[in-house]
Each structure stands twice: as structure tokens, then as C-alpha cells.
CSV table of C-alpha atoms in Angstrom, one decimal:
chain,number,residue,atom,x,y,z
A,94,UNK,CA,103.9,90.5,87.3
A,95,UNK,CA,106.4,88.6,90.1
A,96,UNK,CA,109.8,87.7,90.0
A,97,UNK,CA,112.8,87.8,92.6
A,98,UNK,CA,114.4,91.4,92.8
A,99,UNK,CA,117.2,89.4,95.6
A,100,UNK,CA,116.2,86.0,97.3
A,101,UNK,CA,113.9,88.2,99.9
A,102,UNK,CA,112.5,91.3,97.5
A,103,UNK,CA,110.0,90.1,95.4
A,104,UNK,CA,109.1,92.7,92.4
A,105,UNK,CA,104.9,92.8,92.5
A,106,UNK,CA,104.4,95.9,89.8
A,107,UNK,CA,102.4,96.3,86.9
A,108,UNK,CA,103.0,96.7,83.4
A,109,UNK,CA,100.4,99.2,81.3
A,110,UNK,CA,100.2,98.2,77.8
A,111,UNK,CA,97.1,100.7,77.0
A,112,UNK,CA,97.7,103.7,78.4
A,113,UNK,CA,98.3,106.4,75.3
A,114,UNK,CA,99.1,109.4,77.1
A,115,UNK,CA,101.9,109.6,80.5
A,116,UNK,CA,100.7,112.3,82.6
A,117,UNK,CA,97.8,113.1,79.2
A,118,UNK,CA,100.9,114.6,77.8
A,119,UNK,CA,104.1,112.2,76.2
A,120,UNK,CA,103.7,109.4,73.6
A,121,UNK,CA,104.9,106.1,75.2
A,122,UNK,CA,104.1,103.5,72.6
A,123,UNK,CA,105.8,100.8,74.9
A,124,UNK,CA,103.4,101.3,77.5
A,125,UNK,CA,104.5,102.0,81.1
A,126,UNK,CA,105.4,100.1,84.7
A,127,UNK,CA,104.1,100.8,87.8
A,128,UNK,CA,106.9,99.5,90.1
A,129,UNK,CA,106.1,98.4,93.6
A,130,UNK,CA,108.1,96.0,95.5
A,131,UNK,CA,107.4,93.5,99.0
A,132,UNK,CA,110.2,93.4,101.0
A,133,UNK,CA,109.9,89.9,103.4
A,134,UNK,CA,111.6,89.7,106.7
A,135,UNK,CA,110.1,89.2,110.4
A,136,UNK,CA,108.0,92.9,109.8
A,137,UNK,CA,106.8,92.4,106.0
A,138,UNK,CA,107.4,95.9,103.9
A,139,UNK,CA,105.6,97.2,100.7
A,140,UNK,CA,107.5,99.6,98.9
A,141,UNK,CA,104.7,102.0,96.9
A,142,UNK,CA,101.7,101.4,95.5
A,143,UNK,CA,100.8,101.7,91.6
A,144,UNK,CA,97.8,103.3,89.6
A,145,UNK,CA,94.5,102.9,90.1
A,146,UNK,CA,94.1,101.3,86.5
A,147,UNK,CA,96.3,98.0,87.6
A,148,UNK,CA,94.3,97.7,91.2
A,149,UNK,CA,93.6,94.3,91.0
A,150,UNK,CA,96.3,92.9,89.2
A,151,UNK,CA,98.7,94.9,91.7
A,152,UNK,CA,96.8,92.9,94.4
A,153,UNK,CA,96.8,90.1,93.1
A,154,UNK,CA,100.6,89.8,92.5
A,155,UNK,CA,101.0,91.2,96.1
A,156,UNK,CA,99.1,88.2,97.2
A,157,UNK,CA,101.1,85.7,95.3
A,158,UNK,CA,104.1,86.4,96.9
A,159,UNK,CA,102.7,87.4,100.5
A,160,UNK,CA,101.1,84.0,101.1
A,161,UNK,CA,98.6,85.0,103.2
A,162,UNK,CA,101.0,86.9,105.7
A,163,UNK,CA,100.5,90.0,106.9
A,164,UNK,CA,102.1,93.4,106.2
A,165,UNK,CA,103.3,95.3,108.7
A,166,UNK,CA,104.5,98.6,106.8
A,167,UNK,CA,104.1,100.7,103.9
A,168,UNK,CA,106.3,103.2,102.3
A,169,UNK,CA,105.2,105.8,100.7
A,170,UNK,CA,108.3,107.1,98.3
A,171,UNK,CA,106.3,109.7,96.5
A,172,UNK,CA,102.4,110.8,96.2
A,173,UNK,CA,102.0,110.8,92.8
A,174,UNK,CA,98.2,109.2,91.7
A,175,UNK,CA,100.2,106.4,89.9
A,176,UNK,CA,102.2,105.0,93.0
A,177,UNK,CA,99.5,106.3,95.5
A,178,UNK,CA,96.1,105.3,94.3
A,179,UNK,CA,96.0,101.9,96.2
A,180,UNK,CA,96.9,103.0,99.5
A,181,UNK,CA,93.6,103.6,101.0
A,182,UNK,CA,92.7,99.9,99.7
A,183,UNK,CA,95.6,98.5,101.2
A,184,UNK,CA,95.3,100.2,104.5
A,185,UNK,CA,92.0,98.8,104.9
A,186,UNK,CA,92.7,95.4,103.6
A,187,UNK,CA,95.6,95.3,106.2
A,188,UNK,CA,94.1,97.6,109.3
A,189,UNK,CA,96.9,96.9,111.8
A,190,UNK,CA,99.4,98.6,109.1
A,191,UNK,CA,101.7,101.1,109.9
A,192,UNK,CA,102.7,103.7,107.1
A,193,UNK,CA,105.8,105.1,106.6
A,194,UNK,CA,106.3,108.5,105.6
A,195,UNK,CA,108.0,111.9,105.6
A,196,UNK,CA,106.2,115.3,107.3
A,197,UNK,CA,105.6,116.7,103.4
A,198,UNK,CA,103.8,113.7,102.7
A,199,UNK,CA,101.6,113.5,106.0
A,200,UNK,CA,100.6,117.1,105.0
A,201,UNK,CA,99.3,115.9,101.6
A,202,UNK,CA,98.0,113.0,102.0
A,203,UNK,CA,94.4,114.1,102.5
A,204,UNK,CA,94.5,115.2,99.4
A,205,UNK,CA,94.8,111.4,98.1
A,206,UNK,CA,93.6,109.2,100.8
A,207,UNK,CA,90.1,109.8,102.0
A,208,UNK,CA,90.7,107.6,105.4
A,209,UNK,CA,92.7,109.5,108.6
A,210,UNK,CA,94.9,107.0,108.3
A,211,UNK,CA,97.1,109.6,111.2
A,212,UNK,CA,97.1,107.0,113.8
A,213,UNK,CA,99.4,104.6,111.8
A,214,UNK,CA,102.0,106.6,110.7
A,215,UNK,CA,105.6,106.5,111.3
A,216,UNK,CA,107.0,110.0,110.7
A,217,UNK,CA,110.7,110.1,109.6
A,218,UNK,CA,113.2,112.4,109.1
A,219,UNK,CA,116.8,112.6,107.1
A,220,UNK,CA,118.6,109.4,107.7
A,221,UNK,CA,116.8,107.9,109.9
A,222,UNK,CA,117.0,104.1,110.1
A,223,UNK,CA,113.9,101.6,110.7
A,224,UNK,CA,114.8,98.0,111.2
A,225,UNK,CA,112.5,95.1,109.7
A,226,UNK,CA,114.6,92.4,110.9
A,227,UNK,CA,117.2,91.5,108.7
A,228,UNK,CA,116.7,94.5,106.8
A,229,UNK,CA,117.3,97.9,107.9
A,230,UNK,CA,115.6,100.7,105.5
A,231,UNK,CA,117.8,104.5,105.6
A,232,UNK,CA,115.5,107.1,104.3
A,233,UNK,CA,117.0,110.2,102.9
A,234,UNK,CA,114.2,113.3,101.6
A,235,UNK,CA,114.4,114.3,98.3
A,236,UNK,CA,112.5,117.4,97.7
A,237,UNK,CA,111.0,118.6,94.4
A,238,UNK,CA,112.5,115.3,92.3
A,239,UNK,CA,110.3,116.0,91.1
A,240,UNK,CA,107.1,117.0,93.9
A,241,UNK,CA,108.0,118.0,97.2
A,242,UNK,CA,107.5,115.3,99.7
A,243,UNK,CA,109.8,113.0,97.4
A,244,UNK,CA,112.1,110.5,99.6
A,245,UNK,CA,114.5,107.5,98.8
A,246,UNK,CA,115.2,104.5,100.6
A,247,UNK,CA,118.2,102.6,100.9
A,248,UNK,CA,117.9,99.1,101.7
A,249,UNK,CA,121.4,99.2,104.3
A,250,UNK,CA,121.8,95.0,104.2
A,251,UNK,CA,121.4,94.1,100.7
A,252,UNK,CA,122.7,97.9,99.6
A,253,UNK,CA,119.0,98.3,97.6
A,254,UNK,CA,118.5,101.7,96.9
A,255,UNK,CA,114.3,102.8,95.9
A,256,UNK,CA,115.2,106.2,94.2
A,257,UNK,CA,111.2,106.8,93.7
A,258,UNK,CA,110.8,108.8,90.2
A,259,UNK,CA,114.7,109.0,89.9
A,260,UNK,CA,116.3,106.8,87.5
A,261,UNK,CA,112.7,105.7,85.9
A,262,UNK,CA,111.7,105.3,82.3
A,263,UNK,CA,109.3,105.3,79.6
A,264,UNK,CA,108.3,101.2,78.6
A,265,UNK,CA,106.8,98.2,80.1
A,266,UNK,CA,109.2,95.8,82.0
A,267,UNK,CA,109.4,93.4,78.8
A,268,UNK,CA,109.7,96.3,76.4
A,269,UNK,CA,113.4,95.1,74.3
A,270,UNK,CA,115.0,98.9,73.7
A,271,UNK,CA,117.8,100.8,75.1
A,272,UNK,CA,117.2,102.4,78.1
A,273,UNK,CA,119.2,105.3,77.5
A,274,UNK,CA,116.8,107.2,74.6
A,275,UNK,CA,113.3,106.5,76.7
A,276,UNK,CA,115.4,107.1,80.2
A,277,UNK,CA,116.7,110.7,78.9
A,278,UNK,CA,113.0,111.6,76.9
A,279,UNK,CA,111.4,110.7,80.9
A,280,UNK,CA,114.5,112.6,82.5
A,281,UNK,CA,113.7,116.1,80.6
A,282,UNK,CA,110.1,116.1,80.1
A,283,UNK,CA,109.0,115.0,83.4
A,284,UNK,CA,112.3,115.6,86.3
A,285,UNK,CA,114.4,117.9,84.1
A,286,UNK,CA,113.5,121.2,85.5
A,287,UNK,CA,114.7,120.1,88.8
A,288,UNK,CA,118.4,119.7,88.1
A,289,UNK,CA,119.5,121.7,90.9
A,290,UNK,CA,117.7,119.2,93.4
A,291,UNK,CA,118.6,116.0,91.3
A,292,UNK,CA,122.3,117.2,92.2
A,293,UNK,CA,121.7,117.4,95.8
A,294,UNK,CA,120.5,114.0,95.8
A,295,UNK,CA,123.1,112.6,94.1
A,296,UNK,CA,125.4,114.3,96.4
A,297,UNK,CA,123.4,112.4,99.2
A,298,UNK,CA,123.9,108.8,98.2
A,299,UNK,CA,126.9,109.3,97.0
A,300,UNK,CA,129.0,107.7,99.5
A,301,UNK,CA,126.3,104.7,99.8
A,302,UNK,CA,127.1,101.3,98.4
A,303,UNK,CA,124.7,100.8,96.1
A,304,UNK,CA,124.3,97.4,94.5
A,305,UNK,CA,120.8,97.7,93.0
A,306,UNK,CA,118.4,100.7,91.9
A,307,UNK,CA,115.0,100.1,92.1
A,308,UNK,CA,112.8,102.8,90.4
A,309,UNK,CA,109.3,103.0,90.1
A,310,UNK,CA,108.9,103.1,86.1
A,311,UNK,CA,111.6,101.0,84.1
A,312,UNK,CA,113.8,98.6,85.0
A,313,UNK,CA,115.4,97.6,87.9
A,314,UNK,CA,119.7,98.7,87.5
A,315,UNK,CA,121.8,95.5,88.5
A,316,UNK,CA,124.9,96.3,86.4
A,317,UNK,CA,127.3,98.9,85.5
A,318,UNK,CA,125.7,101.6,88.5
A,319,UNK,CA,128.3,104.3,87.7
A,320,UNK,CA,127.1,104.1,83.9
A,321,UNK,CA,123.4,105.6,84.8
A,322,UNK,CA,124.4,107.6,88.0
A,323,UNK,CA,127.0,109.8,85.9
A,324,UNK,CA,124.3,110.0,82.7
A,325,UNK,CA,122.2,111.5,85.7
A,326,UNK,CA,124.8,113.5,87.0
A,327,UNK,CA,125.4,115.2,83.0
A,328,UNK,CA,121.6,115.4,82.6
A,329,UNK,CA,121.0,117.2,86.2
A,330,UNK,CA,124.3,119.4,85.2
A,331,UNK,CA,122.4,120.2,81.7
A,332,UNK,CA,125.6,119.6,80.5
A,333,UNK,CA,125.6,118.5,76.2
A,334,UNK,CA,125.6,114.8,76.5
A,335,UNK,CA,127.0,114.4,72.7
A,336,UNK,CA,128.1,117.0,70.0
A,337,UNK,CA,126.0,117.8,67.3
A,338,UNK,CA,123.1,119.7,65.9
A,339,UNK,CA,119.5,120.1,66.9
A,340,UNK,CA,117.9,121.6,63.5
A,341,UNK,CA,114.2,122.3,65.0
A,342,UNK,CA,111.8,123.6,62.5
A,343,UNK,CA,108.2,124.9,61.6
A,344,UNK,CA,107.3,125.1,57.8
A,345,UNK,CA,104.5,126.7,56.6
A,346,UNK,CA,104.5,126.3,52.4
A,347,UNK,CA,107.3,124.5,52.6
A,348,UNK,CA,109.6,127.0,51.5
A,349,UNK,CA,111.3,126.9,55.2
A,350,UNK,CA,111.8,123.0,55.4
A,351,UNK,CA,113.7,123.4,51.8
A,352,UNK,CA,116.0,125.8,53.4
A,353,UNK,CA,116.4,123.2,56.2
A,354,UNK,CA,117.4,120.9,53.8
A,355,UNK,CA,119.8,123.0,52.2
A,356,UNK,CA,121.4,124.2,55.7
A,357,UNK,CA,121.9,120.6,57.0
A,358,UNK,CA,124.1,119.5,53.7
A,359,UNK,CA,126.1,122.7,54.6
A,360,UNK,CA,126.5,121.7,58.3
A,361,UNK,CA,127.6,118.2,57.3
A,362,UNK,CA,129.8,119.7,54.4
A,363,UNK,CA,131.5,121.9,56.9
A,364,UNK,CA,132.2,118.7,59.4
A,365,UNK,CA,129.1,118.6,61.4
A,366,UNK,CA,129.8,115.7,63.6
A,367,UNK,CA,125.7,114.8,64.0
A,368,UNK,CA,123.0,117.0,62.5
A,369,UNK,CA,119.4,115.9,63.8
A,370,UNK,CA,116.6,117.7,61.6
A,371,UNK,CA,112.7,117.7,63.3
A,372,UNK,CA,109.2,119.1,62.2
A,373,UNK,CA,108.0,121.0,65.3
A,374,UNK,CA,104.5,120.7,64.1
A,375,UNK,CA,104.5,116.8,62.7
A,376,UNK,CA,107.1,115.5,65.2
A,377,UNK,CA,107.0,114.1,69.2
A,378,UNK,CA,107.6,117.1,70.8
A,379,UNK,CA,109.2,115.4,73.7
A,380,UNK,CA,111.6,113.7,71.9
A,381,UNK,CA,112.6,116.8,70.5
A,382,UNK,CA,112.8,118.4,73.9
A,383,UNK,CA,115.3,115.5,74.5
A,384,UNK,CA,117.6,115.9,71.9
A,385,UNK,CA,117.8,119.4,72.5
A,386,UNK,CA,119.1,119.0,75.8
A,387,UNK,CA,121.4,115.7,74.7
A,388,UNK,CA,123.0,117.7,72.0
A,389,UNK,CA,125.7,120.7,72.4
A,390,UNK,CA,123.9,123.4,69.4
A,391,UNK,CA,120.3,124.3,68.4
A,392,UNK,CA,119.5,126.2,65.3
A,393,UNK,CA,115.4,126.9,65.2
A,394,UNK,CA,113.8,127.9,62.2
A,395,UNK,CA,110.5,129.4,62.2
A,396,UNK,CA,108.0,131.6,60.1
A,397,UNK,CA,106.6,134.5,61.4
A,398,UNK,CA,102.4,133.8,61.7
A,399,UNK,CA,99.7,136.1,62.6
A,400,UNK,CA,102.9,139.3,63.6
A,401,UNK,CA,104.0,136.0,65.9
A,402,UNK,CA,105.8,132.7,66.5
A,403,UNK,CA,104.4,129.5,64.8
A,404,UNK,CA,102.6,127.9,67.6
A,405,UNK,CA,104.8,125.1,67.6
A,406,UNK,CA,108.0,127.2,67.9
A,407,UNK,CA,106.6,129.1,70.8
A,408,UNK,CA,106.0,126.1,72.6
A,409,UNK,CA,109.3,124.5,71.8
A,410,UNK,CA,110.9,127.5,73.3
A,411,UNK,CA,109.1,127.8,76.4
A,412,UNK,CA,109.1,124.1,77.1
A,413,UNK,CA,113.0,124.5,77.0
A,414,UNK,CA,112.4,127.7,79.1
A,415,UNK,CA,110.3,125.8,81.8
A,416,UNK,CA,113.2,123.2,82.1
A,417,UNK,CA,115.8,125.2,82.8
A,418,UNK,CA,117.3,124.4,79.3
A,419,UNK,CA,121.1,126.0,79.6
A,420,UNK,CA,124.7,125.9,78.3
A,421,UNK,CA,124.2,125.7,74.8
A,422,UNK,CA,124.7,127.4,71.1
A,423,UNK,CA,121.8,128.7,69.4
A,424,UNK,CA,121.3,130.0,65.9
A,425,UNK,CA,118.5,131.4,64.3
A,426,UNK,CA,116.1,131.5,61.3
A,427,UNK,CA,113.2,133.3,60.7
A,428,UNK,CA,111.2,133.5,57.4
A,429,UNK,CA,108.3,136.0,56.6
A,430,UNK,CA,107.1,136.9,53.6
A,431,UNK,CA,106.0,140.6,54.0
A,432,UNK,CA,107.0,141.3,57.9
A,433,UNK,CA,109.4,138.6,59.2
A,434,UNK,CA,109.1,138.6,63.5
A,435,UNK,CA,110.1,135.7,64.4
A,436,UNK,CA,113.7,136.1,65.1
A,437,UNK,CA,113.2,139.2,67.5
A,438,UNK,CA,110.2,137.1,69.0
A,439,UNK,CA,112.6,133.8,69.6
A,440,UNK,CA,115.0,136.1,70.9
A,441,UNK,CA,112.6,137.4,73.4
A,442,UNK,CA,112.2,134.0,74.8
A,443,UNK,CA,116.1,132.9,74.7
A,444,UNK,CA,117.7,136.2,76.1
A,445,UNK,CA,116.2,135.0,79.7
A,446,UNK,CA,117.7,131.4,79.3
A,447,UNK,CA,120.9,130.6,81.8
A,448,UNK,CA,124.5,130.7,79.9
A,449,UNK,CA,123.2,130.7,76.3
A,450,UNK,CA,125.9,131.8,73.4
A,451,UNK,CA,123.5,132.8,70.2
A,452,UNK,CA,124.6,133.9,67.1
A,453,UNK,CA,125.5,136.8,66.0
A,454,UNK,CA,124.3,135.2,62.3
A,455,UNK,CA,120.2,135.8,62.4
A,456,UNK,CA,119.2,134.6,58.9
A,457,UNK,CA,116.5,136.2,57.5
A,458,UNK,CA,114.4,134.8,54.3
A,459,UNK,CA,111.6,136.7,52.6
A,460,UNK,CA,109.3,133.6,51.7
A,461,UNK,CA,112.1,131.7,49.8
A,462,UNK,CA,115.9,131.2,49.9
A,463,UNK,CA,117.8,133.3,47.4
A,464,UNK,CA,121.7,134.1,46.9
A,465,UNK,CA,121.6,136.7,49.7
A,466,UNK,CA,119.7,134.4,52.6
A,467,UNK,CA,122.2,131.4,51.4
A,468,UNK,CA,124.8,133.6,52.2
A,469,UNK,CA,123.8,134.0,55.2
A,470,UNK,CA,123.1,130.3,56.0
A,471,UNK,CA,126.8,129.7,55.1
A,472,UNK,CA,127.6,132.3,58.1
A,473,UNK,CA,125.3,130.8,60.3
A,474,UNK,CA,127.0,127.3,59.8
A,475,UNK,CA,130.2,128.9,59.8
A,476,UNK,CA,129.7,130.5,63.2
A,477,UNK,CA,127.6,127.7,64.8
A,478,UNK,CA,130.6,125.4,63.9
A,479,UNK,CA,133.5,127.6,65.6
């Protein structure tokens, strides 16, 4: 795939229409890009590589647009297998190619690259500034967003700025969606634990004039910058993007999803503004993940199984654990028929979560709602609503 990023930045990534799995973990029925860019001046610059699956077409589209010149650098933005896996090729297709790269990635790169390829590198630091004729390329680090030897690169003429994994999302390059649903599901599954760092990038570039972001999954930002910087700057934050309410739920009988149903007419008789209802078990656990960082309250409901948490519900919890999920209002549910745990067990994972306010309402039902657990749903939506 080619087209024009500016008149002298040609786009030569790859859309992946097959893969099932990102990282053998997140649904992404719209496929995947693999973003690599050539920037042409009197020194000729790739930006990244892409995954070994798209070798040849990545080649191919390189060639295209290269016209049988020669390039002179190669940036490596981040390590990752699916922007690294073609630089050994490339290296030895073009021997007299310098690469450019930070100290964290010289360290790790015999863990990718099987060539010394020591000789040809060019070793930079914070802001440093390499000049390829009419371009000048600024390089700023970017630790842990989200692997350690992460760096960005801002293009100083055209005011370009690669931002690596940053910015990226789920979906081929002709995928027709809204970016902000696939952009926020990428964000918190794959960069959201890193929040803190995120910040200090953003704090970096901020004083850059940026005209153009070019990531290396999704689409290439041309309009309305501010609009995707500050959703980046809530997300990193892990401030609530939107009020409303998460409902996340295991059922075992079924007897806990129709006390879910009951508890989400009461939260939007009671002036719920959004209330969002998902089967841990039967449901894409990263889009759940998603909307429990995007909205402002969570209430999980869960059976106790085997004197523990439903499998489901543990992991929900500590995937929110793991990335850093904070600054929110949780209630609780559990439902047992002889000895209900689950509420003390939930509460076991929460209590270590940063700036959490939980309910003092912990509903308890004995296999199925009754008067007395009802009441105590209408306490629970009472207080979650306050």
C-alpha cells in the first residue's frame, strides 16, 4: 500500500486482513496496519519496519516509491517483532545503510537481529537533531510507551511527528469506523499501564508544532490534533472519559444475570445517565477493559465458585489491576448459594487499586433475588448514584 503522506513522505505500510489474534491476545476483526514510512530527500530515510507476515509486500511497496535509489538510514522507533522483523533484510539488501537508534535499543537488538549490524549505527540521545537535507529529524526517548527503548521523531520542516505505538489503533488503513472506540480498546489493553510515562511524553512535545501524527498502527492524524492529544492526555490521566455505568457480570444459572437485569432498570429509573451491561464470560474482554476505564462507576457481579471468584471475574479484576485502573466508584455483588465469597474476594483485589471510592452497599444474594437482596440493590443504586 503507497500513497503520499506530504509531497516527499510516501506511506509504504501494510494492511493485515488475516491476522485473528493482536499480540495472540485482542479480537481485531478489522484486521491490523503495520505502518512504515520513506522519507525522500538528498539522504533517503525509512521510518520502521513492519511484521515478518507482510515481508514481501512491505518490500515491494518500498520499491515502488524508492525507484531504484538507495537508502541511506533507518529508524528504528521501537523493537517490537511487528515493526522490527525486516530490518536484518533491509540491512543486507542496502549494506552501506546506517541505522538510527537510541542506546536501549542497541542493547536489545541482538535479541532481534541476528547480523552485528554495530558498525552502522548512529547512536542518539534526547533531542538530538540529524539532518537529511531538507528534512531535519528531532528524536526525543520515550521509555516504557510501552517497552523501554521507545523513541519519537519529529520531522522539524514539515512539523511530522512518528509517535511509534503512541496514538495507534486497532483496523486496517481502509477499515470505515470511528477511531475513537478501536483507539481507546488499543490504548488500555496494550499502552494503558504506562500512564505515568504517556504523560511525560506528552509533556515533551508539547511545545512542538505538530501538523501530522504518524503512528505505526491506524491512521495517519491530519486534522483536529488537539482532539486526539487531549483524549490521550484523559486516558494517560485515567481520568472517566464519560459518565455512566459499567455493569460487569458472571452468571452461572442465570439467576445473577436476572438480577442484572433488574439492577440496570433501577439505575436508569433513578437517572442513570448511561448504563453499559457485559457477560464477563461470553463477552470481548478487552472491550470491557475499555469501557471500564472510559466510564466514571463499575458495579461487578459475580458468583462465588469452587470457595472463589468466577474465573472471568478474577481476571477482569486483575487486568484492571495490571493497568493501573484508578479514580473510580465501585459497587458490588456477589451471589452464592450456600457460602457466598466473592464480595470479600473482589474486595481483596480492589483494596490495592490507587484512589478507589467502593460502596459501602455489598449486595449479597443466596442463589436468587428476593425482597431483602432487592432491597439492597435499591441501596446500591442509590449510593452508586450520589
Amino acid at each position: 500500500m503507497n500513497f503520499k503522506v506530504t509531497d516527499t513522505i510516501e506511506y509504504i505500510g501494510v494492511n493485515d486482513k488475516k491476522i485473528d489474534l493482536f499480540e495472540s491476545q485482542y479480537v481485531v476483526p478489522n484486521g491490523i496496519s503495520y505502518n512504515s514510512y520513506l522519507i525522500k530527500d538528498e539522504k533517503n530515510v525509512v521510518m520502521d519496519t513492519v511484521d515478518k507476515v507482510a515481508k514481501d509486500e512491505w518490500f515491494d511497496n518500498l520499491d515502488k516509491v524508492l525507484c531504484k535509489e538507495n537508502i541511506d538510514y533507518l529508524v528504528i522507533s521501537h523493537l517490537e517483532p511487528d515493526h522490527s522483523a525486516n530490518i536484518q533484510g533491509l540491512a543486507e539488501k542496502y549494506p552501506n545503510m546506517k541505522i538510527i537508534l537510541n542506546s536501549r535499543t542497541e542493547v536489545m537488538m541482538k535479541q532481534f537481529v541476528d547480523l552485528d549490524l554495530t558498525d552502522r549505527y548512529v547512536i542518539v540521545d534526547e533531542g538530538d537533531v540529524i539532518d537529511v537535507g531538507k528534512h531535519k529529524l528531532q528524536f526525543f526517548m520515550a521509555p516504557m510507551v510501552h517497552w523501554p527503548e521507545v523513541m519519537v521523531t519529529y520531522e522539524q520542516t514539515e512539523k511530522l511527528l512518528f509517535t511509534a505505538d503512541a496514538f495507534g489503533k486497532f483496523g486496517t488503513l481502509d477499515t470505515d469506523e470511528d477511531w475513537d472506540c478501536e483507539a481507546r480498546r488499543y490504548y488500555f489493553n496494550i499502552v494503558g499501564r504506562y500512564g505515568a510515562q504517556v504523560q511525560q511524553l506528552l509533556k515533551k512535545v508539547s511545545n512542538l508544532d505538530v501538523s501530522i501524527i504518524c503512528p505505526l498502527h491506524g491512521p495517519i492524524l491530519k486534522e483536529n490534533l488537539s482532539y486526539y492529544i487531549n483524549k490521550y492526555d484523559i486516558w494517560s490521566s485515567y481520568k472517566p472519559e464519560d459518565e455512566g455505568v459499567l455493569i460487569a457480570y458472571n452468571s452461572i444459572h442465570g439467576n445473577t444475570r436476572n438480577a442484572i437485569e433488574v439492577l440496570e432498570k433501577m439505575l436508569i429509573t433513578n437517572g442513570a445517565k448511561k448504563v453499559i451491561v457485559s457477560d464477563l464470560a461470553r463477552e470481548d474482554m478487552a472491550e470491557i477493559i475499555e469501557d471500564a476505564f472510559r466510564y466514571d462507576k463499575l458495579i461487578i457481579a459475580s458468583p462465588t465458585y469452587d470457595m472463589g471468584l468466577f474465573p472471568t471475574t478474577e481476571t477482569f479484576l486483575r487486568k484492571l489491576k495490571h493497568k493501573n485502573y484508578q479514580n473510580r466508584k465501585i459497587g458490588i455483588i456477589e451471589n452464592g448459594s450456600w457460602a457466598p465469597m466473592s464480595a470479600k474476594l473482589m474486595q481483596d483485589i480492589i483494596k490495592d487499586m490507587k484512589n478507589i471510592e467502593l460502596c459501602n452497599t455489598i449486595v449479597t444474594i443466596k442463589t436468587r433475588l428476593n425482597n431483602d437482596s432487592k432491597e439492597s440493590l435499591e441501596s446500591l443504586v442509590k449510593e452508586i448514584l450520589s
